[in-house]
Coordinates of C-alpha atoms in Angstrom, one line a residue:
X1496 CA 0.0 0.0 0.0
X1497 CA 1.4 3.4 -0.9
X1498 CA -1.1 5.4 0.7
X1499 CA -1.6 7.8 -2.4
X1500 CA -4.9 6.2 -3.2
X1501 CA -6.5 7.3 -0.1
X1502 CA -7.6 10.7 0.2
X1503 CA -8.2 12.6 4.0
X1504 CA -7.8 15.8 4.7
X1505 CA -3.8 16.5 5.1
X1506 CA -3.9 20.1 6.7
X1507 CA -5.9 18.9 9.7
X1508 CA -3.3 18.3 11.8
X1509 CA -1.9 21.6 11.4
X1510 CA -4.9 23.3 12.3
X1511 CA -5.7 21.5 15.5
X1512 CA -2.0 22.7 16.8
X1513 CA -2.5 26.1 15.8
X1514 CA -6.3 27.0 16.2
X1515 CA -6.6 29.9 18.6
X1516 CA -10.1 30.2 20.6
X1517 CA -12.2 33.2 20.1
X1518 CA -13.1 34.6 23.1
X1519 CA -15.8 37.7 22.4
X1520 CA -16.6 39.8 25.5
X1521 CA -20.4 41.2 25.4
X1522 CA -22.6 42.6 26.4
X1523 CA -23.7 47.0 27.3
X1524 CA -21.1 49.2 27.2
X1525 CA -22.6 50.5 30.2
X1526 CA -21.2 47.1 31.8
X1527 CA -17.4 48.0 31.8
X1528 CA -16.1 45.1 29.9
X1529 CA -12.9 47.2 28.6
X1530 CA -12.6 48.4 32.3
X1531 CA -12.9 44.7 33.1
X1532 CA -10.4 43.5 30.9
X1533 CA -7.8 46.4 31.6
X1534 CA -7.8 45.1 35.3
X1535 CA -7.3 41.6 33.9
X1536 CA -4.3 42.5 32.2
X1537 CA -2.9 45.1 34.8
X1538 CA -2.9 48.2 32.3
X1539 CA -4.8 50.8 31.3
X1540 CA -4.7 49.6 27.3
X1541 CA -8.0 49.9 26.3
X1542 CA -9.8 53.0 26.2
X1543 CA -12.9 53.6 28.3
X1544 CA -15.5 56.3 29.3
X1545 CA -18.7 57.3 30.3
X1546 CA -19.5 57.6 26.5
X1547 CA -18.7 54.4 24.1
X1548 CA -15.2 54.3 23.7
X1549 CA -15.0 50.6 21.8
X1550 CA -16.3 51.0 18.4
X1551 CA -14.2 48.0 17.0
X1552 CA -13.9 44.5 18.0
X1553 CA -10.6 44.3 19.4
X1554 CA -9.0 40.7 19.7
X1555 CA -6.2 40.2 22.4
X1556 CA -3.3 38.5 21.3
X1557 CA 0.1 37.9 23.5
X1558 CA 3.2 38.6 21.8
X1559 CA 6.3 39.6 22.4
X1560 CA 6.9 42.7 20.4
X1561 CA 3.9 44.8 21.1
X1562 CA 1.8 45.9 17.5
X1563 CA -1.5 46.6 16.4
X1564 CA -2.7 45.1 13.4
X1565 CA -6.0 46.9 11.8
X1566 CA -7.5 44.7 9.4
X1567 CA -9.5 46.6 6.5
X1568 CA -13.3 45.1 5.3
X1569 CA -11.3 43.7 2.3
X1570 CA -8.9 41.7 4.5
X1571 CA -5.9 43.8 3.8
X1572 CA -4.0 45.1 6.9
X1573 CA -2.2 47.9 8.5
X1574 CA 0.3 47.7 11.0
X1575 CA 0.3 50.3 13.5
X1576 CA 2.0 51.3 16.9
X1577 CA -0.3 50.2 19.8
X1578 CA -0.6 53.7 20.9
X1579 CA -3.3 54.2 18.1
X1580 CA -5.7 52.3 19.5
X1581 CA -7.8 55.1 20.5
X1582 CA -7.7 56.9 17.2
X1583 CA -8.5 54.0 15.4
X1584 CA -11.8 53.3 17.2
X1585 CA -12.5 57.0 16.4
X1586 CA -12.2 56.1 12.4
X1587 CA -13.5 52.9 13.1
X1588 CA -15.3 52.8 9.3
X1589 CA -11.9 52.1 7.5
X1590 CA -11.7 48.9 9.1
X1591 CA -13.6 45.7 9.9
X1592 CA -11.6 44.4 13.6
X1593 CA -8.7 44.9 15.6
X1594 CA -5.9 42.6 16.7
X1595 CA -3.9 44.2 19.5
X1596 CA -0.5 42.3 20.3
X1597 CA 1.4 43.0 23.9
X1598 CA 4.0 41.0 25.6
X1599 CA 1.2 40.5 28.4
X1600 CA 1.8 37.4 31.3
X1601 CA -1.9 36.9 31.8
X1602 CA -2.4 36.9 28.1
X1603 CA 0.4 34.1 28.1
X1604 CA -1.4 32.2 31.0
X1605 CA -4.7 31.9 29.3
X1606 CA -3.3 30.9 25.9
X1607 CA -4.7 29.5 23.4
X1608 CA -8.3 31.4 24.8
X1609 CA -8.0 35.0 23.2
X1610 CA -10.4 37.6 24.5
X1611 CA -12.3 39.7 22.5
X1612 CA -13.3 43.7 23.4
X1613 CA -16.8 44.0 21.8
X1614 CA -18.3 47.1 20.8
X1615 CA -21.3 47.1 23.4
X1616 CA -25.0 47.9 23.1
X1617 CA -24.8 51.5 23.4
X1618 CA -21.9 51.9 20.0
X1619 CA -22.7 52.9 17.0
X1620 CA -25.7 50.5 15.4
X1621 CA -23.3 49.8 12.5
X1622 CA -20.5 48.8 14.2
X1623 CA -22.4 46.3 16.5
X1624 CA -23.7 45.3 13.5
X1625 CA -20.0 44.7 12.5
X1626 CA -18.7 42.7 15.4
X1627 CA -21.3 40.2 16.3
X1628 CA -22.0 39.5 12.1
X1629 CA -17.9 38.5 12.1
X1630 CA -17.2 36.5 15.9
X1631 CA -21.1 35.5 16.2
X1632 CA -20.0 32.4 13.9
X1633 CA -16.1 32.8 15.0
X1634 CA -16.3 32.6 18.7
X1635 CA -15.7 29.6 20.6
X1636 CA -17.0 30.6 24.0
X1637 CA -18.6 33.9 25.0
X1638 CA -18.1 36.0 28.1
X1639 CA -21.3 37.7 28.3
X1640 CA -21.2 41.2 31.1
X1641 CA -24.0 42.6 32.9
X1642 CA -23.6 45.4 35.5
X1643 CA -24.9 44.9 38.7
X1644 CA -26.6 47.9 38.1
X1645 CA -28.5 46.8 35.5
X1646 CA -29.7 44.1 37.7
X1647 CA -31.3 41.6 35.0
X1648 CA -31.4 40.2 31.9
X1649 CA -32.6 42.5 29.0
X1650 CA -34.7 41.1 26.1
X1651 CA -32.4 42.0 23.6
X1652 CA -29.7 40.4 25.7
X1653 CA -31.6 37.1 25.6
X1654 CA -32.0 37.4 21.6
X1655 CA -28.2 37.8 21.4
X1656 CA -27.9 34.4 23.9
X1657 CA -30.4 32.8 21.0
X1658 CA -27.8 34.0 18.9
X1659 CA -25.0 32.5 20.4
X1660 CA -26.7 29.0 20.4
X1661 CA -28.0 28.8 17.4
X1662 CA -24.0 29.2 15.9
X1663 CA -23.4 26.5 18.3
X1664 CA -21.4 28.4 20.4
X1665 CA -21.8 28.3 24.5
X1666 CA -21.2 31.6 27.1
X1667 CA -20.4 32.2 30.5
X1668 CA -22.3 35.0 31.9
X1669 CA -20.7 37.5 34.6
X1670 CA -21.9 40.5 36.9
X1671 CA -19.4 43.2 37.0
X1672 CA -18.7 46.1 38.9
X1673 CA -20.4 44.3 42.4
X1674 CA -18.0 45.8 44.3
X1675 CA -20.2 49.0 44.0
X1676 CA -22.9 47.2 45.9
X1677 CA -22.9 45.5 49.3
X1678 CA -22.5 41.3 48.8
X1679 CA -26.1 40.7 50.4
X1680 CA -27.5 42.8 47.2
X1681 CA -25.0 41.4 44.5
X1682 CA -26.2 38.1 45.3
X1683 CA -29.6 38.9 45.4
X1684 CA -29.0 40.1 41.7
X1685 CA -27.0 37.2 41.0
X1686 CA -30.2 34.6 42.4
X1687 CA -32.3 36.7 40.0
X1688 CA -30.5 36.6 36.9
X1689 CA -29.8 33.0 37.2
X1690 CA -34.0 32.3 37.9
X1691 CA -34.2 34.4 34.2
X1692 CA -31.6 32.2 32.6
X1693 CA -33.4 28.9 33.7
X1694 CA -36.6 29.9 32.6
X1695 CA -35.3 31.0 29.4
X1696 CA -32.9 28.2 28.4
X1697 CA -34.4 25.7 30.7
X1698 CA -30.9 24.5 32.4
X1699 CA -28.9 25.8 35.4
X1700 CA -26.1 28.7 34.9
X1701 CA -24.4 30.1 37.4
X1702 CA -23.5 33.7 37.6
X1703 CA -19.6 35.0 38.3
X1704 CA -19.7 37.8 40.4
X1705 CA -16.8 40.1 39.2
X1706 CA -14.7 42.7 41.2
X1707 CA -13.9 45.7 38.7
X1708 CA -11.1 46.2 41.0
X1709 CA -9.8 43.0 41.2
X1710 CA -8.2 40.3 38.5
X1711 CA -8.3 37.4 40.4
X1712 CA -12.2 36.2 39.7
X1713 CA -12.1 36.7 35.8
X1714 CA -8.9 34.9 35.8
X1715 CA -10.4 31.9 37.5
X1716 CA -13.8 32.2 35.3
X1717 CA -11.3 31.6 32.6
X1718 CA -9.3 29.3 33.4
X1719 CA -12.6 27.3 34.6
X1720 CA -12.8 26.9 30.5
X1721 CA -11.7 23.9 29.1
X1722 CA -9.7 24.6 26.0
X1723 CA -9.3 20.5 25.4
X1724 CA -13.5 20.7 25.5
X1725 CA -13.5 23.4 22.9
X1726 CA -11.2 21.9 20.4
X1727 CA -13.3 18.7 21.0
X1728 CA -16.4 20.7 20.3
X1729 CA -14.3 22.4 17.3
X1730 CA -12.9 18.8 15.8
X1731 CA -14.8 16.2 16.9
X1732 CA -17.6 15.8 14.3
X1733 CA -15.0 16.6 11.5
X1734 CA -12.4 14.1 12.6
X1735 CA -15.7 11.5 12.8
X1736 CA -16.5 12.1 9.5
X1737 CA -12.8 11.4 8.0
X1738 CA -12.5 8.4 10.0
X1739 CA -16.0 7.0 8.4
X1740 CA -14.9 8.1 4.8
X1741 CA -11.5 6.5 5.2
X1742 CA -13.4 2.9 6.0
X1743 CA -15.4 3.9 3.4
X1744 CA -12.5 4.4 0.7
X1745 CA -10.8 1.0 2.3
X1746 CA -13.8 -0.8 1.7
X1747 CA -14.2 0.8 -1.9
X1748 CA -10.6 -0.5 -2.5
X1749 CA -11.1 -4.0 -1.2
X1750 CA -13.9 -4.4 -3.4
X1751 CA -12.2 -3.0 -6.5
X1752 CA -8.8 -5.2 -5.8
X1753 CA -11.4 -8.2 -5.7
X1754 CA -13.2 -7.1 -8.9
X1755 CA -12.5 -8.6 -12.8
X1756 CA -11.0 -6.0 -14.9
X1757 CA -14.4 -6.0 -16.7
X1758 CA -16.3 -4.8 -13.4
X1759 CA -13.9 -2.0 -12.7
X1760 CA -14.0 -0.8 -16.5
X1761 CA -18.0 -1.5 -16.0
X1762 CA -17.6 0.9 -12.8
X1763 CA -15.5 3.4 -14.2
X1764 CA -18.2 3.8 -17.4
X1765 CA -20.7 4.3 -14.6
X1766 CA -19.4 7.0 -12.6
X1767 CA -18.3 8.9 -16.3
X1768 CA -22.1 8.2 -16.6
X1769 CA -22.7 9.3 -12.8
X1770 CA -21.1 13.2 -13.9
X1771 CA -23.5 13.5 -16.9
X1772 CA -26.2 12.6 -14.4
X1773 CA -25.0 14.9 -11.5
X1774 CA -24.8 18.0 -14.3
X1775 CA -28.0 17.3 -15.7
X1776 CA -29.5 17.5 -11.8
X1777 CA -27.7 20.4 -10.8
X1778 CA -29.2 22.3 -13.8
X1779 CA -32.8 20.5 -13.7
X1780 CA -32.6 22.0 -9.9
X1781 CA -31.0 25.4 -10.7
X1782 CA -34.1 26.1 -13.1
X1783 CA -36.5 25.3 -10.2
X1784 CA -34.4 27.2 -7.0
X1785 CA -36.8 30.1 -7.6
X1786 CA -40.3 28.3 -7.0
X1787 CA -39.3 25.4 -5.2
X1788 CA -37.0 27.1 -2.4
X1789 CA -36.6 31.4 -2.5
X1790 CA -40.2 31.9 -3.2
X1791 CA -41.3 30.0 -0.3
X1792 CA -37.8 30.9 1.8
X1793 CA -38.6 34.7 1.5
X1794 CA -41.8 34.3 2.5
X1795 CA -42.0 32.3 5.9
X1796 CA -38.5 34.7 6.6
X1797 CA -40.8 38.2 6.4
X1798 CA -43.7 36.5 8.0
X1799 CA -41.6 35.5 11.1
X1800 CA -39.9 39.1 11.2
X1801 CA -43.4 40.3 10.7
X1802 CA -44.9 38.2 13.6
X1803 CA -41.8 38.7 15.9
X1804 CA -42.9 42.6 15.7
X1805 CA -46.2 41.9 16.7
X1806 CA -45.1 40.1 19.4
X1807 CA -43.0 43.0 20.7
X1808 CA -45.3 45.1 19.8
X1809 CA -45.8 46.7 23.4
X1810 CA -42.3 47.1 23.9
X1811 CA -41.9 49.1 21.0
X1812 CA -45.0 51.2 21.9
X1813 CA -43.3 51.8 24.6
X1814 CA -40.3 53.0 23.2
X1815 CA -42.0 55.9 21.6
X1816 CA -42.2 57.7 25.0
X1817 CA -38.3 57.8 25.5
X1818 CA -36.1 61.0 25.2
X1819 CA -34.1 59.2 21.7
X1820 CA -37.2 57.1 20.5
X1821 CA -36.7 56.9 16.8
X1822 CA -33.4 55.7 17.5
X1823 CA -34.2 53.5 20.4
X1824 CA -36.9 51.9 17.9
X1825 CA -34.1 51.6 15.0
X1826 CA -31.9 49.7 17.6
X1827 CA -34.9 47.6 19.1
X1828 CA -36.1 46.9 15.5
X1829 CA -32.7 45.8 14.6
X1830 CA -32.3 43.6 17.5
X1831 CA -35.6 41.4 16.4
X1832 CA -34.7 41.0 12.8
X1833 CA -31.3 40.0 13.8
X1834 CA -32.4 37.5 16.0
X1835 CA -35.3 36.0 14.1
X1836 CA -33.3 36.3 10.5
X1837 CA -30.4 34.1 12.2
X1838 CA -32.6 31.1 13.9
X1839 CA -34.6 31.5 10.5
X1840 CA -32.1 30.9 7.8
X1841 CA -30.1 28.5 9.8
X1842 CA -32.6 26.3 10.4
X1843 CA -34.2 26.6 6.4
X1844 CA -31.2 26.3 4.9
X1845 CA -30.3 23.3 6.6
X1846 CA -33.3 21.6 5.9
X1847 CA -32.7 22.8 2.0
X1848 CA -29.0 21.9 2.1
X1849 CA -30.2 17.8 3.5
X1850 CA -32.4 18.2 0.6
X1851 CA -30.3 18.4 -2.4
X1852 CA -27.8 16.3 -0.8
X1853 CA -30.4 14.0 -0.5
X1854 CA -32.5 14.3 -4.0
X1855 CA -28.9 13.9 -5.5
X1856 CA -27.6 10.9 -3.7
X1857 CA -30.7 9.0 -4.5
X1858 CA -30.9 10.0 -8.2
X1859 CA -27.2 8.7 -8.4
X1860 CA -27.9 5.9 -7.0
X1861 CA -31.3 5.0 -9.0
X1862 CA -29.5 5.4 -12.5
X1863 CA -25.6 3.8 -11.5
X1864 CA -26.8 0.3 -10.9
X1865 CA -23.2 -0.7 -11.5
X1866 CA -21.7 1.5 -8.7
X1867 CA -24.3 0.3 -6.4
X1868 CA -23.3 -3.5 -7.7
X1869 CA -20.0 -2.6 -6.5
X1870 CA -20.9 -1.0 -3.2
X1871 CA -24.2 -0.5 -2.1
X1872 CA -23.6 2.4 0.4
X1873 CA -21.9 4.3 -2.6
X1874 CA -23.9 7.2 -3.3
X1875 CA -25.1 7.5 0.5
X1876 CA -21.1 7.3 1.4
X1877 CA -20.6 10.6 -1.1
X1878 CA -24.1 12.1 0.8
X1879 CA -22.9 12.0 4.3
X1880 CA -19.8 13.4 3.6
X1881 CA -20.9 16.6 1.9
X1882 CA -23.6 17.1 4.5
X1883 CA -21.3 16.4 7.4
X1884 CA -18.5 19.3 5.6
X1885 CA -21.8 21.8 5.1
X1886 CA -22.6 21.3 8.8
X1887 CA -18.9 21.1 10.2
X1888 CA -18.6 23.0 13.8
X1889 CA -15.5 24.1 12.8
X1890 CA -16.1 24.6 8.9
X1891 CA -12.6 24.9 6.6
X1892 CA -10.2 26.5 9.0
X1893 CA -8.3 29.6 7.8
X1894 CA -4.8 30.5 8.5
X1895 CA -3.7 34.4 9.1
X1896 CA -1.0 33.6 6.8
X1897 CA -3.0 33.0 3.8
X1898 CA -4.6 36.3 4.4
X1899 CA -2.3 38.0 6.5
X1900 CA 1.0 37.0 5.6
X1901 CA 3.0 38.4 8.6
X1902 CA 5.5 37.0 10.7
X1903 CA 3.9 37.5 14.2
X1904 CA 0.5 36.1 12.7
X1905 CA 1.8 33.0 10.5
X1906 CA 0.9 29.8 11.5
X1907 CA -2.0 31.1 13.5
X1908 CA -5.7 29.9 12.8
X1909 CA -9.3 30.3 13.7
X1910 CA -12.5 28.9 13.9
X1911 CA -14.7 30.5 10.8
X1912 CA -17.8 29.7 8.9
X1913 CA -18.6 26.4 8.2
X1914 CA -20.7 26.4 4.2
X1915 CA -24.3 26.6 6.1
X1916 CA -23.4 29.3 8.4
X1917 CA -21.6 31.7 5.7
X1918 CA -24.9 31.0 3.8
X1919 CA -26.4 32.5 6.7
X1920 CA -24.2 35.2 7.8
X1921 CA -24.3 36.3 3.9
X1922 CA -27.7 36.5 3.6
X1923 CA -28.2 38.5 7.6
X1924 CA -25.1 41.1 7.0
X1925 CA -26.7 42.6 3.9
X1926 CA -30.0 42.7 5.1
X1927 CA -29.5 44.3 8.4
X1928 CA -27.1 47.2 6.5
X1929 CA -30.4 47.8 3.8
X1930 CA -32.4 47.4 7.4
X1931 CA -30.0 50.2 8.9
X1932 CA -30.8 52.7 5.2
X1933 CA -34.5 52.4 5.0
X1934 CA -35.4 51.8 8.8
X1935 CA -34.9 55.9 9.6
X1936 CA -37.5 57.1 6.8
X1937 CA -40.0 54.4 7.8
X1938 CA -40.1 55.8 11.8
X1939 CA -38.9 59.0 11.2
X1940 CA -42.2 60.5 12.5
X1941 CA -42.3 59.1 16.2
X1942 CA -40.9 61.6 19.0
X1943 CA -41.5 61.2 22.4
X1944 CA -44.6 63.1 22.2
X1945 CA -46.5 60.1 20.8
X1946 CA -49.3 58.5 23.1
X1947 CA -48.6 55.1 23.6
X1948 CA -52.2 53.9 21.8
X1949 CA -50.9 56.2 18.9
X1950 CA -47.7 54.4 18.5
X1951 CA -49.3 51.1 18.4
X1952 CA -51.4 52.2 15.7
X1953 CA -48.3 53.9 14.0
X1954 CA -46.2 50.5 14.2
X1955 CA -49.0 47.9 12.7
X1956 CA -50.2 50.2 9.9
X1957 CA -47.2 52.0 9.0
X1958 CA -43.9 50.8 10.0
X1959 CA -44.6 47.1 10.3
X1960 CA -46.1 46.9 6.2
X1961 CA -43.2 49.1 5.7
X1962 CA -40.4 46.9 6.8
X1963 CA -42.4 43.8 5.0
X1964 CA -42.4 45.8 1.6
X1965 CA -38.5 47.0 2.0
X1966 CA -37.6 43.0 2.8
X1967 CA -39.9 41.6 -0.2
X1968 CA -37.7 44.1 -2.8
X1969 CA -34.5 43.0 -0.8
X1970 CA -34.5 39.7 -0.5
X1971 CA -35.0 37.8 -3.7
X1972 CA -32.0 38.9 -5.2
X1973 CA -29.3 38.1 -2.3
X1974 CA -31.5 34.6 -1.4
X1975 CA -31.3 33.7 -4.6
X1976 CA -27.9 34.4 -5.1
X1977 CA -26.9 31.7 -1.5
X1978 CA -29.1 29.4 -2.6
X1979 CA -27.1 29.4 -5.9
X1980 CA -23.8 29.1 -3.9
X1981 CA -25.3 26.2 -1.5
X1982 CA -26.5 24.1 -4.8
X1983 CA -22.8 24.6 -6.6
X1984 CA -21.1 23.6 -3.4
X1985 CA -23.4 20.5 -3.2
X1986 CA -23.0 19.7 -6.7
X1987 CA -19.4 20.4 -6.8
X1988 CA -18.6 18.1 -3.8
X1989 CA -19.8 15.2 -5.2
X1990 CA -18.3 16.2 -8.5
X1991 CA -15.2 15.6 -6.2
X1992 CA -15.8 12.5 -4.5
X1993 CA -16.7 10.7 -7.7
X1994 CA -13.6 11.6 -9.5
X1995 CA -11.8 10.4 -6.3
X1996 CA -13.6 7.1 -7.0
X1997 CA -12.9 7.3 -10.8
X1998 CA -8.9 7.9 -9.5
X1999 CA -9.4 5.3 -7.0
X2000 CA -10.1 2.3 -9.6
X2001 CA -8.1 3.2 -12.1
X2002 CA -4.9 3.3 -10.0
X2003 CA -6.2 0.1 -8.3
X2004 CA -6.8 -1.2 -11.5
X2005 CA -3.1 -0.4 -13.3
X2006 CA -1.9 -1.7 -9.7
X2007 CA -3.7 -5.2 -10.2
X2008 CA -2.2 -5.5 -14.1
X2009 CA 1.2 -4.5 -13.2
X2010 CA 1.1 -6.8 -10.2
X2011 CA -1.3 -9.8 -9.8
X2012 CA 0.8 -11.5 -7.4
X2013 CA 0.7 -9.0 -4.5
X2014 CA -3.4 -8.8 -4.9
X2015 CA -3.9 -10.8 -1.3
X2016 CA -1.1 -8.1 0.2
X2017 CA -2.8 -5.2 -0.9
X2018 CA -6.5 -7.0 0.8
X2019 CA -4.7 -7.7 3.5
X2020 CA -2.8 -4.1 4.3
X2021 CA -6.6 -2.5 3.7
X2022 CA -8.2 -4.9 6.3
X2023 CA -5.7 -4.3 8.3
X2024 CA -5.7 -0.4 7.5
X2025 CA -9.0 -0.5 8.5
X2026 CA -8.6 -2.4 11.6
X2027 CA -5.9 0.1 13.0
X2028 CA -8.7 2.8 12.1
X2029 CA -11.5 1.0 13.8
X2030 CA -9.6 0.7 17.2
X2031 CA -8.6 4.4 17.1
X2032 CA -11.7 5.9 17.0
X2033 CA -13.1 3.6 19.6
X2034 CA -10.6 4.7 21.9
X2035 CA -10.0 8.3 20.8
X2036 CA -13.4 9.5 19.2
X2037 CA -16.0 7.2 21.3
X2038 CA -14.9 7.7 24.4

């Protein structure tokens, strides 16, 4: 066996030693998550005030020469002294996020965990927008900061926890600043927000008090995270899935070594046959992706906004009797589409994504008889693997030196979109922008003045139909377009696999000509091949 036959996925390896673990840091800016963090790392590096003063996510990276790299919307970068922090949150429009490197011993001690400053509630609409659209599907694990002050839960808090768990992602949640109030009343606080947490997500969180003043509890809530349980969380599914297509190769093999040259010619005709078929589906369902999928898509996505409204539709009433209310309504407005648009398309386009991989797999396998003659599990082998790399945790791993390509960041990866969630993420980002344009002409008539009644009125007849008619001219064209990508990248996987297979027989086959004495060795290092596989995942992936 010389190994080349098989195919697995060779950069693996190299990802799992140098994945780093998003940690994002939310929550109001009212909460004093940069003050928070500054304690943590014993200097005053991040700016603060009574005003927003983080207007870009801002990733904490240890290093030994201190920079800041400021990394554009088109992934280019800038390197800049780390004395510019400030002024670059003030221009935060030229650029997406920050990564700020210091030669920082708790910053060592926590490593490979890497905080994130978030912009908080109170920044700028777009740039909240910003950050949670890029570490929403990025993070690992979030810290999520209430004041003690605040004393609760907000609704638009518990939309951003949906959030969180619908990209799959868990969060710790902490009370900051209770050294402001006496311990009897920071854990009455605490009791309460951990009553709102089990009734919301119906399991038992407890709540880390945090002393503004002191380093010692956030250091121990973070070192109470398991990085060997996030990598697990990361990995685990993916490293299933290439230990069930390797058997599935091996067993492929064995069957081809055992074939006549007749059957494998018979088999390679079939899957040449298999492509034609695979084309002529992909453009059969292209034609139909309109009426069978966007059409009804769009609509069940602007009913739910629409009856998510409704539902908050006191709230928002009373919103109209603040000081800032058109503003307050834009943020609020915001909030529900965000939250609704993100449980929405991830759970539709999975369903759609199971779908084609499905319709495909069993039209392959109705019309390739011969492939199925030769391995009955063929065309549900090729299935599960493209639905297990579309629903991957920890999607195709990036490294900052493919788009970065610096010294300090080479080497270095993260977790980013798997195929499902950029779907997702590509079709929220540009519809909460467009929902950021046309939201301030739709309310622009509310003030404070408004009676409540009036408001309610106002919402249902005028800004509710109005949002509903901006998302119907919106939509079609950047749903249509995903859908479009998700079919392609169905299509084009098993394009993929089945010129693997093709590969596979014909090097088995020139193998068997070439040297029909060492058939039973080659049987025999497979079985055994699969064997050695078999007993590692039982002990490594089974556990």
């Amino acid at each position: 066996m010389q190994g080349s036959e098989l195919t697995w996925d060779r950069a693996l390896l190299s990802q799992l030693e140098n994945t780093e673990l998003l940690l994002p840091v939310i929550g109001a800016f009212s909460a004093g998550k940069s003050t928070l963090l500054n304690t943590f790392l014993g200097m005053d590096i991040l700016p603060v005030g009574i005003a927003p003063e983080t207007e870009l996510a801002t990733e904490l990276h240890y290093g030994e020469n201190p920079w800041l790299q400021a990394i554009r919307h088109d992934g280019s970068e800038e390197r800049l002294p780390v004395e510019a922090l400030a002024d670059v949150n003030k221009n935060s429009a030229d650029y997406s996020h920050l990564r700020l490197h210091i030669d920082n011993p708790a910053l060592k001690a926590i490593a490979p965990l890497v905080l994130v400053d978030m912009p908080g509630y109170g920044s700028s609409l777009e740039n909240h927008n910003k950050a949670l659209a890029y570490y929403l599907p990025r993070g690992v694990h979030f810290i999520v900061v209430t004041s003690v002050e605040d004393g609760t839960v907000t609704q638009s808090m518990l939309r951003h926890l949906d959030s969180i768990k619908t990209f799959d992602s868990d969060f710790s949640f902490a009370l900051s600043k209770t050294n402001l109030r006496a311990p009897e009343q920071v854990q009455e606080v605490s009791s309460f927000i951990e009553e709102q947490l089990q009734l919301y997500f119906d399991k038992d969180m407890s709540v880390i008090p945090l002393d503004n003043k002191s380093a010692t509890a956030f250091y121990n809530a973070l070192v109470a995270i398991d990085p060997e349980r996030l990598f697990h969380n990361l990995f685990i599914d993916r490293l299933k899935d290439q230990n069930i297509d390797l058997l599935s190769q091996i067993n492929f093999a064995s069957n081809v070594v055992k074939n006549s040259k007749k059957d494998n010619d018979n088999a390679i005709v079939s899957l040449e046959q298999a492509l034609e078929d695979l084309l002529r589906q992909r453009n059969r369902t292209q034609q139909e992706l309109t009426w069978r999928y966007s059409g009804p898509l769009i609509t069940r996505i602007i009913n739910a906004i629409d009856s998510d409204l409704h539902n908050q539709l006191d709230r928002l009433a009373k919103l109209v009797a603040t000081s800032n209310a058109p503003s307050a309504l834009e943020r609020e407005i915001v909030d529900i589409m965000r939250s609704n648009l993100t449980n929405t398309l991830k759970r539709e386009m999975d369903q759609i994504s199971a779908d084609l991989v499905e319709e495909i797999a069993v039209s392959l396998a109705q019309s390739n008889t011969m492939m199925v003659a030769l391995d009955d599990n063929w065309a549900k082998n090729i299935a599960d693997k493209t639905e297990g790399k579309l629903k991957a945790v920890s999607g195709f791993v990036e490294t900052l030196s493919e788009k970065f390509p610096s010294k300090e960041g080479a080497g270095k990866a993260y977790r980013v979109l798997s195929s499902i969630l950029a779907i997702t993420t590509n079709v929220l980002n540009p519809v909460l922008e467009l929902a950021i344009v046309f939201l301030p002409d739709i309310i622009r008539f509310f003030s404070s003045l408004n009676a409540e009644e009036k408001a309610r009125d106002k919402l249902m007849n005028t800004v509710f139909p109005g949002i509903k008619s901006e998302l119907r001219k919106a939509l079609p064209e950047i749903v249509d377009e995903q859908l479009q990508t998700l079919l392609n990248t169905v299509s084009n996987e098993f394009e993929e696999q089945i010129n693997q297979q093709r590969t596979l027989i014909s090097t088995y086959q020139q193998e068997r000509e070439q040297q029909q004495a060492s058939i039973d060795q080659q049987l025999d290092a497979l079985q055994q091949l699969s064997l050695a596989l078999q007993a590692l995942a039982t002990t490594y992936l089974y556990r």
